[in-house]
């Protein structure tokens, strides 16, 4: 993860499902409990 | 007391919509992280403009609920102005949405729930390859934490339950407390019905973290006046609220330097929260509590004294108003104006409470002038109203109720549990009083 201030952002492989099919993308999600 | 009671009701609250109000006035809502007592107040980090979410698609012919990805374009408290992916710079279909509703999810939720994402029909034709478009738009973008919906659920559960007994200030006799029963809990706000109320209408609203409520036995333990109830038998189901549910106050050492009877100070008048007044310590209680009287307006029997903790952010040392260019309300009937503390102390043969005894902590609260919020009208505490921060003095906020004259403004601490983010009423089901 990457620290920005007190926040930690973590890279996530995120699954996307459309009518054409399923695939994954890499996004950032904050670990907001820290 | 200045009260707006009975003056509401002209506009049904359902007709008030924060979204257009924020946009038309080109203003901003105070961030949820300014309100630590509010749901999600301590876990709102990372929710910002540019974050992508999965949200209901309202532009579709599908017979079942379908979702699409949207970007947060603007944030105002719990509410976000959203734009569906694919609209690029076209803002014509932007819409406001409360982020804490069950239909808002982190990107990835639909796939894990087996629901396909379906683009809005008005832009369906724009891309022949939505996969390539989404990969390009979403790679490296931010989304909500995976447990966002769990956190929202956890943060909207409250430990106070109906029929719990508490001690609460007597709204008609501020110097004493009474026993009351929790009748309703909405968003952490309690409707308390005083014991002995025949028809249940003698009630008082406050937040569960209010400094005005305490566990049963608190008054006796600190030497506070208490109205004994004639009710001898508890109704089945009644239980004393456990002491750990109440907000803790800071421990103080009263054995050395501490407030003493007769010391002068400045205090927010609990009957006119627009005013900071010349006041006197009337009685020192245990555990750091003080009975304070507003000079010039005290009943002879002390019935209008009120209890503040020594660390309360609502009491100030002599000179606070002058230093901060706030108008100090001089004692009623005091004719030697302008009011001068030096003369007044000499004339009343009294001393100022030492500055070192006051709470001088200023939290990094994040409020800025002009920010919108939902604020309790403390003169009529069942009402939560559309309001604006108009002035900030250290940790003290001047709250203006939109559409009302400045005389109804109230001084409120930045950590007051009576302030809420935009969208709190919608989230909790509490009625919001729109601007007059």
mmCIF file of C-alpha atoms in Angstrom, chain A residues 7 30-34, chain B residues 32-33 35-36 38-47 145 147-148 151-152 154-155:
data_model
loop_
_atom_site.group_PDB
_atom_site.id
_atom_site.type_symbol
_atom_site.label_atom_id
_atom_site.label_comp_id
_atom_site.label_asym_id
_atom_site.label_seq_id
_atom_site.Cartn_x
_atom_site.Cartn_y
_atom_site.Cartn_z
ATOM 1 C CA UNK A 7 -4.307 7.145 5.038
ATOM 2 C CA UNK A 30 -8.472 3.279 0.954
ATOM 3 C CA UNK A 31 -7.984 1.377 4.149
ATOM 4 C CA UNK A 32 -10.014 3.907 6.072
ATOM 5 C CA UNK A 33 -9.859 2.225 9.453
ATOM 6 C CA UNK A 34 -6.284 3.290 10.062
ATOM 7 C CA UNK B 32 -18.295 13.880 7.326
ATOM 8 C CA UNK B 33 -14.871 13.621 9.019
ATOM 9 C CA UNK B 35 -18.342 15.022 12.841
ATOM 10 C CA UNK B 36 -16.646 12.272 14.845
ATOM 11 C CA UNK B 38 -21.821 10.924 13.422
ATOM 12 C CA UNK B 39 -22.057 7.617 11.542
ATOM 13 C CA UNK B 40 -18.875 7.082 9.480
ATOM 14 C CA UNK B 41 -17.331 10.191 11.105
ATOM 15 C CA UNK B 42 -14.169 8.270 11.989
ATOM 16 C CA UNK B 43 -13.941 6.192 8.809
ATOM 17 C CA UNK B 44 -14.656 8.595 5.976
ATOM 18 C CA UNK B 45 -11.026 8.805 4.920
ATOM 19 C CA UNK B 46 -10.452 8.316 1.215
ATOM 20 C CA UNK B 47 -13.963 9.255 0.157
ATOM 21 C CA UNK B 145 -13.011 0.338 0.776
ATOM 22 C CA UNK B 147 -16.138 -3.225 3.665
ATOM 23 C CA UNK B 148 -17.832 0.157 3.143
ATOM 24 C CA UNK B 151 -19.056 -0.072 8.158
ATOM 25 C CA UNK B 152 -22.178 1.937 7.309
ATOM 26 C CA UNK B 154 -22.120 -0.920 12.061
ATOM 27 C CA UNK B 155 -22.060 2.870 12.330
#
